[in-house]
C-alpha cells in the first residue's frame, strides 16, 4: 500500500527546497550588510585593531576560507568574508 502522507512530504520538500534557497539569498545579503554596519562601530570608536585581532584568531581557530569565491559568498554566507571585514575596518579607521 502506498503511503500518501510520505509521498506528500517528499514532494513538498522537493518543491520547498528551491523556494527556500531563493528566499535565503536576500536574507543573507541583509545579514552581511548588518555585519558590516556592526563592524564599523568598533572601528569608529578606536577598537578596530582589537576587532581585527579577534577576527584573525577566529579565522585561524575555525580554519576559515580567507578568499572564498564571490558567488559562494552571495549564495551561502551570512557574514562577510574575514578579509573583507578586515579591509573595511581598516578603511573606517583610516589605515
mmCIF file of N, CA and C in Angstrom:
data_model
loop_
_atom_site.group_PDB
_atom_site.id
_atom_site.type_symbol
_atom_site.label_atom_id
_atom_site.label_comp_id
_atom_site.label_asym_id
_atom_site.label_seq_id
_atom_site.Cartn_x
_atom_site.Cartn_y
_atom_site.Cartn_z
ATOM 1 N N UNK A 1 0.848 -1.178 0.000
ATOM 2 C CA UNK A 1 0.000 0.000 0.000
ATOM 3 C C UNK A 1 0.886 1.231 0.000
ATOM 4 N N UNK A 2 0.489 2.217 -0.768
ATOM 5 C CA UNK A 2 1.231 3.470 -0.902
ATOM 6 C C UNK A 2 0.825 4.426 0.210
ATOM 7 N N UNK A 3 1.799 4.941 0.897
ATOM 8 C CA UNK A 3 1.545 5.884 1.971
ATOM 9 C C UNK A 3 1.544 7.291 1.379
ATOM 10 N N UNK A 4 0.370 7.861 1.152
ATOM 11 C CA UNK A 4 0.272 9.166 0.511
ATOM 12 C C UNK A 4 0.818 10.295 1.385
ATOM 13 N N UNK A 5 0.811 10.108 2.675
ATOM 14 C CA UNK A 5 1.399 11.107 3.563
ATOM 15 C C UNK A 5 2.886 11.259 3.313
ATOM 16 N N UNK A 6 3.577 10.148 3.178
ATOM 17 C CA UNK A 6 5.019 10.188 2.907
ATOM 18 C C UNK A 6 5.295 10.757 1.522
ATOM 19 N N UNK A 7 4.492 10.388 0.542
ATOM 20 C CA UNK A 7 4.647 10.923 -0.809
ATOM 21 C C UNK A 7 4.474 12.438 -0.786
ATOM 22 N N UNK A 8 3.470 12.911 -0.073
ATOM 23 C CA UNK A 8 3.228 14.344 0.037
ATOM 24 C C UNK A 8 4.422 15.045 0.682
ATOM 25 N N UNK A 9 4.952 14.489 1.744
ATOM 26 C CA UNK A 9 6.098 15.095 2.431
ATOM 27 C C UNK A 9 7.294 15.185 1.497
ATOM 28 N N UNK A 10 7.594 14.133 0.773
ATOM 29 C CA UNK A 10 8.738 14.126 -0.153
ATOM 30 C C UNK A 10 8.530 15.157 -1.257
ATOM 31 N N UNK A 11 7.345 15.203 -1.852
ATOM 32 C CA UNK A 11 7.069 16.171 -2.915
ATOM 33 C C UNK A 11 7.091 17.608 -2.378
ATOM 34 N N UNK A 12 6.531 17.812 -1.216
ATOM 35 C CA UNK A 12 6.538 19.143 -0.609
ATOM 36 C C UNK A 12 7.966 19.610 -0.376
ATOM 37 N N UNK A 13 8.810 18.730 0.121
ATOM 38 C CA UNK A 13 10.217 19.061 0.367
ATOM 39 C C UNK A 13 10.930 19.386 -0.941
ATOM 40 N N UNK A 14 10.628 18.628 -2.001
ATOM 41 C CA UNK A 14 11.256 18.857 -3.295
ATOM 42 C C UNK A 14 10.861 20.214 -3.870
ATOM 43 N N UNK A 15 9.644 20.643 -3.627
ATOM 44 C CA UNK A 15 9.177 21.940 -4.105
ATOM 45 C C UNK A 15 9.686 23.064 -3.204
ATOM 46 N N UNK A 16 9.730 22.825 -1.926
ATOM 47 C CA UNK A 16 10.101 23.854 -0.965
ATOM 48 C C UNK A 16 11.594 24.190 -0.997
ATOM 49 N N UNK A 17 12.449 23.232 -1.256
ATOM 50 C CA UNK A 17 13.901 23.462 -1.210
ATOM 51 C C UNK A 17 14.353 24.595 -2.135
ATOM 52 N N UNK A 18 13.983 24.618 -3.418
ATOM 53 C CA UNK A 18 14.424 25.726 -4.270
ATOM 54 C C UNK A 18 13.827 27.077 -3.849
ATOM 55 N N UNK A 19 12.604 27.060 -3.368
ATOM 56 C CA UNK A 19 11.984 28.306 -2.920
ATOM 57 C C UNK A 19 12.737 28.864 -1.718
ATOM 58 N N UNK A 20 13.090 27.996 -0.797
ATOM 59 C CA UNK A 20 13.839 28.437 0.384
ATOM 60 C C UNK A 20 15.221 28.972 0.005
ATOM 61 N N UNK A 21 15.834 28.378 -1.006
ATOM 62 C CA UNK A 21 17.127 28.878 -1.479
ATOM 63 C C UNK A 21 16.976 30.295 -2.010
ATOM 64 N N UNK A 22 15.931 30.545 -2.784
ATOM 65 C CA UNK A 22 15.699 31.880 -3.323
ATOM 66 C C UNK A 22 15.389 32.894 -2.226
ATOM 67 N N UNK A 23 14.733 32.462 -1.180
ATOM 68 C CA UNK A 23 14.443 33.353 -0.061
ATOM 69 C C UNK A 23 15.714 33.620 0.752
ATOM 70 N N UNK A 24 16.563 32.614 0.878
ATOM 71 C CA UNK A 24 17.764 32.735 1.698
ATOM 72 C C UNK A 24 18.773 33.732 1.125
ATOM 73 N N UNK A 25 18.841 33.881 -0.190
ATOM 74 C CA UNK A 25 19.831 34.765 -0.815
ATOM 75 C C UNK A 25 19.663 36.206 -0.341
ATOM 76 N N UNK A 26 18.470 36.828 -0.456
ATOM 77 C CA UNK A 26 18.358 38.206 0.051
ATOM 78 C C UNK A 26 18.473 38.297 1.571
ATOM 79 N N UNK A 27 18.056 37.253 2.280
ATOM 80 C CA UNK A 27 18.197 37.282 3.737
ATOM 81 C C UNK A 27 19.676 37.292 4.141
ATOM 82 N N UNK A 28 20.489 36.521 3.446
ATOM 83 C CA UNK A 28 21.925 36.502 3.732
ATOM 84 C C UNK A 28 22.569 37.833 3.364
ATOM 85 N N UNK A 29 22.139 38.437 2.253
ATOM 86 C CA UNK A 29 22.670 39.746 1.850
ATOM 87 C C UNK A 29 22.367 40.792 2.921
ATOM 88 N N UNK A 30 21.154 40.760 3.460
ATOM 89 C CA UNK A 30 20.779 41.693 4.525
ATOM 90 C C UNK A 30 21.633 41.457 5.764
ATOM 91 N N UNK A 31 21.858 40.204 6.107
ATOM 92 C CA UNK A 31 22.675 39.874 7.264
ATOM 93 C C UNK A 31 24.113 40.369 7.084
ATOM 94 N N UNK A 32 24.668 40.187 5.877
ATOM 95 C CA UNK A 32 26.032 40.674 5.617
ATOM 96 C C UNK A 32 26.092 42.195 5.749
ATOM 97 N N UNK A 33 25.064 42.900 5.263
ATOM 98 C CA UNK A 33 25.016 44.349 5.380
ATOM 99 C C UNK A 33 25.011 44.768 6.855
ATOM 100 N N UNK A 34 24.237 44.077 7.670
ATOM 101 C CA UNK A 34 24.173 44.395 9.094
ATOM 102 C C UNK A 34 25.515 44.116 9.783
ATOM 103 N N UNK A 35 26.187 43.067 9.389
ATOM 104 C CA UNK A 35 27.502 42.761 9.964
ATOM 105 C C UNK A 35 28.519 43.846 9.621
ATOM 106 N N UNK A 36 28.457 44.356 8.399
ATOM 107 C CA UNK A 36 29.357 45.455 8.015
ATOM 108 C C UNK A 36 29.094 46.676 8.891
ATOM 109 N N UNK A 37 27.833 46.960 9.128
ATOM 110 C CA UNK A 37 27.481 48.087 9.999
ATOM 111 C C UNK A 37 27.960 47.838 11.425
ATOM 112 N N UNK A 38 27.821 46.611 11.891
ATOM 113 C CA UNK A 38 28.260 46.273 13.247
ATOM 114 C C UNK A 38 29.779 46.387 13.369
ATOM 115 N N UNK A 39 30.509 46.013 12.334
ATOM 116 C CA UNK A 39 31.971 46.118 12.353
ATOM 117 C C UNK A 39 32.432 47.571 12.314
ATOM 118 N N UNK A 40 31.626 48.456 11.732
ATOM 119 C CA UNK A 40 32.023 49.862 11.612
ATOM 120 C C UNK A 40 32.051 50.555 12.973
ATOM 121 N N UNK A 41 31.190 50.136 13.872
ATOM 122 C CA UNK A 41 31.138 50.817 15.172
ATOM 123 C C UNK A 41 32.445 50.704 15.960
ATOM 124 N N UNK A 42 32.972 49.498 16.201
ATOM 125 C CA UNK A 42 34.237 49.442 16.966
ATOM 126 C C UNK A 42 35.363 50.207 16.260
ATOM 127 N N UNK A 43 35.352 50.184 14.936
ATOM 128 C CA UNK A 43 36.384 50.922 14.202
ATOM 129 C C UNK A 43 36.239 52.421 14.444
ATOM 130 N N UNK A 44 35.001 52.893 14.557
ATOM 131 C CA UNK A 44 34.779 54.329 14.731
ATOM 132 C C UNK A 44 35.107 54.813 16.137
ATOM 133 N N UNK A 45 35.151 53.918 17.109
ATOM 134 C CA UNK A 45 35.470 54.330 18.488
ATOM 135 C C UNK A 45 36.868 53.898 18.920
ATOM 136 N N UNK A 46 37.696 53.520 17.952
ATOM 137 C CA UNK A 46 39.087 53.204 18.260
ATOM 138 C C UNK A 46 39.371 51.768 18.652
ATOM 139 N N UNK A 47 38.422 50.869 18.449
ATOM 140 C CA UNK A 47 38.632 49.468 18.810
ATOM 141 C C UNK A 47 38.788 48.568 17.584
ATOM 142 N N UNK A 48 39.071 49.167 16.443
ATOM 143 C CA UNK A 48 39.199 48.399 15.209
ATOM 144 C C UNK A 48 40.310 47.369 15.255
ATOM 145 N N UNK A 49 41.464 47.745 15.827
ATOM 146 C CA UNK A 49 42.590 46.798 15.882
ATOM 147 C C UNK A 49 42.266 45.593 16.759
ATOM 148 N N UNK A 50 41.530 45.821 17.829
ATOM 149 C CA UNK A 50 41.120 44.702 18.699
ATOM 150 C C UNK A 50 40.163 43.775 17.945
ATOM 151 N N UNK A 51 39.244 44.358 17.172
ATOM 152 C CA UNK A 51 38.317 43.547 16.390
ATOM 153 C C UNK A 51 39.055 42.764 15.307
ATOM 154 N N UNK A 52 40.001 43.409 14.660
ATOM 155 C CA UNK A 52 40.800 42.719 13.635
ATOM 156 C C UNK A 52 41.546 41.542 14.260
ATOM 157 N N UNK A 53 42.133 41.762 15.417
ATOM 158 C CA UNK A 53 42.845 40.688 16.114
ATOM 159 C C UNK A 53 41.905 39.532 16.433
ATOM 160 N N UNK A 54 40.707 39.845 16.917
ATOM 161 C CA UNK A 54 39.734 38.798 17.246
ATOM 162 C C UNK A 54 39.285 38.056 15.992
ATOM 163 N N UNK A 55 39.048 38.781 14.903
ATOM 164 C CA UNK A 55 38.637 38.141 13.653
ATOM 165 C C UNK A 55 39.722 37.196 13.130
ATOM 166 N N UNK A 56 40.979 37.631 13.222
ATOM 167 C CA UNK A 56 42.080 36.765 12.774
ATOM 168 C C UNK A 56 42.165 35.500 13.616
ATOM 169 N N UNK A 57 41.979 35.657 14.929
ATOM 170 C CA UNK A 57 42.028 34.488 15.809
ATOM 171 C C UNK A 57 40.884 33.527 15.496
ATOM 172 N N UNK A 58 39.667 34.055 15.312
ATOM 173 C CA UNK A 58 38.524 33.204 14.962
ATOM 174 C C UNK A 58 38.754 32.496 13.629
ATOM 175 N N UNK A 59 39.312 33.211 12.668
ATOM 176 C CA UNK A 59 39.573 32.611 11.358
ATOM 177 C C UNK A 59 40.570 31.462 11.494
ATOM 178 N N UNK A 60 41.584 31.679 12.300
ATOM 179 C CA UNK A 60 42.605 30.635 12.496
ATOM 180 C C UNK A 60 42.024 29.425 13.222
ATOM 181 N N UNK A 61 41.256 29.671 14.267
ATOM 182 C CA UNK A 61 40.687 28.569 15.039
ATOM 183 C C UNK A 61 39.643 27.774 14.259
ATOM 184 N N UNK A 62 38.921 28.442 13.355
ATOM 185 C CA UNK A 62 37.849 27.796 12.604
ATOM 186 C C UNK A 62 38.272 27.399 11.190
ATOM 187 N N UNK A 63 39.562 27.545 10.893
ATOM 188 C CA UNK A 63 40.076 27.191 9.566
ATOM 189 C C UNK A 63 39.258 27.858 8.457
ATOM 190 N N UNK A 64 39.007 29.150 8.624
ATOM 191 C CA UNK A 64 38.173 29.896 7.677
ATOM 192 C C UNK A 64 38.831 30.011 6.324
ATOM 193 N N UNK A 65 37.993 30.015 5.303
ATOM 194 C CA UNK A 65 38.449 30.281 3.940
ATOM 195 C C UNK A 65 38.620 31.793 3.830
ATOM 196 N N UNK A 66 39.853 32.264 3.675
ATOM 197 C CA UNK A 66 40.111 33.700 3.657
ATOM 198 C C UNK A 66 39.716 34.353 2.339
ATOM 199 N N UNK A 67 39.664 33.591 1.268
ATOM 200 C CA UNK A 67 39.321 34.135 -0.045
ATOM 201 C C UNK A 67 38.282 33.260 -0.739
ATOM 202 N N UNK A 68 37.054 33.232 -0.220
ATOM 203 C CA UNK A 68 36.028 32.407 -0.856
ATOM 204 C C UNK A 68 35.603 33.005 -2.193
ATOM 205 N N UNK A 69 35.065 32.171 -3.061
ATOM 206 C CA UNK A 69 34.571 32.641 -4.354
ATOM 207 C C UNK A 69 33.396 33.595 -4.116
ATOM 208 N N UNK A 70 33.335 34.717 -4.846
ATOM 209 C CA UNK A 70 32.254 35.690 -4.627
ATOM 210 C C UNK A 70 30.846 35.092 -4.768
ATOM 211 N N UNK A 71 30.666 34.135 -5.669
ATOM 212 C CA UNK A 71 29.347 33.520 -5.828
ATOM 213 C C UNK A 71 28.981 32.698 -4.598
ATOM 214 N N UNK A 72 29.958 32.029 -4.024
ATOM 215 C CA UNK A 72 29.722 31.269 -2.796
ATOM 216 C C UNK A 72 29.297 32.212 -1.668
ATOM 217 N N UNK A 73 29.956 33.366 -1.596
ATOM 218 C CA UNK A 73 29.602 34.350 -0.572
ATOM 219 C C UNK A 73 28.163 34.811 -0.764
ATOM 220 N N UNK A 74 27.797 35.160 -1.990
ATOM 221 C CA UNK A 74 26.446 35.669 -2.258
ATOM 222 C C UNK A 74 25.367 34.625 -1.988
ATOM 223 N N UNK A 75 25.669 33.365 -2.242
ATOM 224 C CA UNK A 75 24.660 32.324 -2.098
ATOM 225 C C UNK A 75 24.557 31.748 -0.689
ATOM 226 N N UNK A 76 25.662 31.719 0.049
ATOM 227 C CA UNK A 76 25.634 30.963 1.305
ATOM 228 C C UNK A 76 26.120 31.703 2.542
ATOM 229 N N UNK A 77 26.918 32.740 2.423
ATOM 230 C CA UNK A 77 27.499 33.383 3.605
ATOM 231 C C UNK A 77 26.515 34.361 4.229
ATOM 232 N N UNK A 78 26.383 34.327 5.562
ATOM 233 C CA UNK A 78 25.572 35.324 6.238
ATOM 234 C C UNK A 78 26.441 36.371 6.938
ATOM 235 N N UNK A 79 27.760 36.213 6.849
ATOM 236 C CA UNK A 79 28.724 37.208 7.304
ATOM 237 C C UNK A 79 29.664 37.500 6.136
ATOM 238 N N UNK A 80 30.191 38.725 6.056
ATOM 239 C CA UNK A 80 31.192 38.989 5.021
ATOM 240 C C UNK A 80 32.442 38.148 5.290
ATOM 241 N N UNK A 81 33.206 37.812 4.256
ATOM 242 C CA UNK A 81 34.455 37.080 4.472
ATOM 243 C C UNK A 81 35.402 37.883 5.373
ATOM 244 N N UNK A 82 36.248 37.175 6.089
ATOM 245 C CA UNK A 82 37.165 37.801 7.049
ATOM 246 C C UNK A 82 38.032 38.864 6.377
ATOM 247 N N UNK A 83 38.591 38.569 5.215
ATOM 248 C CA UNK A 83 39.469 39.528 4.540
ATOM 249 C C UNK A 83 38.725 40.820 4.221
ATOM 250 N N UNK A 84 37.485 40.712 3.796
ATOM 251 C CA UNK A 84 36.679 41.901 3.503
ATOM 252 C C UNK A 84 36.395 42.690 4.777
ATOM 253 N N UNK A 85 36.070 41.994 5.840
ATOM 254 C CA UNK A 85 35.779 42.670 7.107
ATOM 255 C C UNK A 85 36.993 43.442 7.606
ATOM 256 N N UNK A 86 38.168 42.815 7.522
ATOM 257 C CA UNK A 86 39.392 43.487 7.970
ATOM 258 C C UNK A 86 39.675 44.709 7.097
ATOM 259 N N UNK A 87 39.511 44.553 5.782
ATOM 260 C CA UNK A 87 39.750 45.677 4.866
ATOM 261 C C UNK A 87 38.810 46.840 5.187
ATOM 262 N N UNK A 88 37.537 46.561 5.426
ATOM 263 C CA UNK A 88 36.564 47.613 5.721
ATOM 264 C C UNK A 88 36.844 48.275 7.077
ATOM 265 N N UNK A 89 37.268 47.508 8.055
ATOM 266 C CA UNK A 89 37.609 48.085 9.371
ATOM 267 C C UNK A 89 38.802 49.020 9.219
ATOM 268 N N UNK A 90 39.801 48.589 8.477
ATOM 269 C CA UNK A 90 40.984 49.439 8.279
ATOM 270 C C UNK A 90 40.617 50.716 7.521
ATOM 271 N N UNK A 91 39.748 50.611 6.530
ATOM 272 C CA UNK A 91 39.296 51.805 5.806
ATOM 273 C C UNK A 91 38.575 52.767 6.749
ATOM 274 N N UNK A 92 37.731 52.238 7.605
ATOM 275 C CA UNK A 92 36.971 53.069 8.544
ATOM 276 C C UNK A 92 37.900 53.775 9.520
ATOM 277 N N UNK A 93 38.986 53.100 9.898
ATOM 278 C CA UNK A 93 39.963 53.687 10.814
ATOM 279 C C UNK A 93 40.868 54.692 10.116
ATOM 280 N N UNK A 94 40.929 54.591 8.805
ATOM 281 C CA UNK A 94 41.827 55.471 8.053
ATOM 282 C C UNK A 94 43.221 54.910 7.907
ATOM 283 N N UNK A 95 43.385 53.584 8.107
ATOM 284 C CA UNK A 95 44.716 52.951 7.969
ATOM 285 C C UNK A 95 44.935 52.520 6.556
#
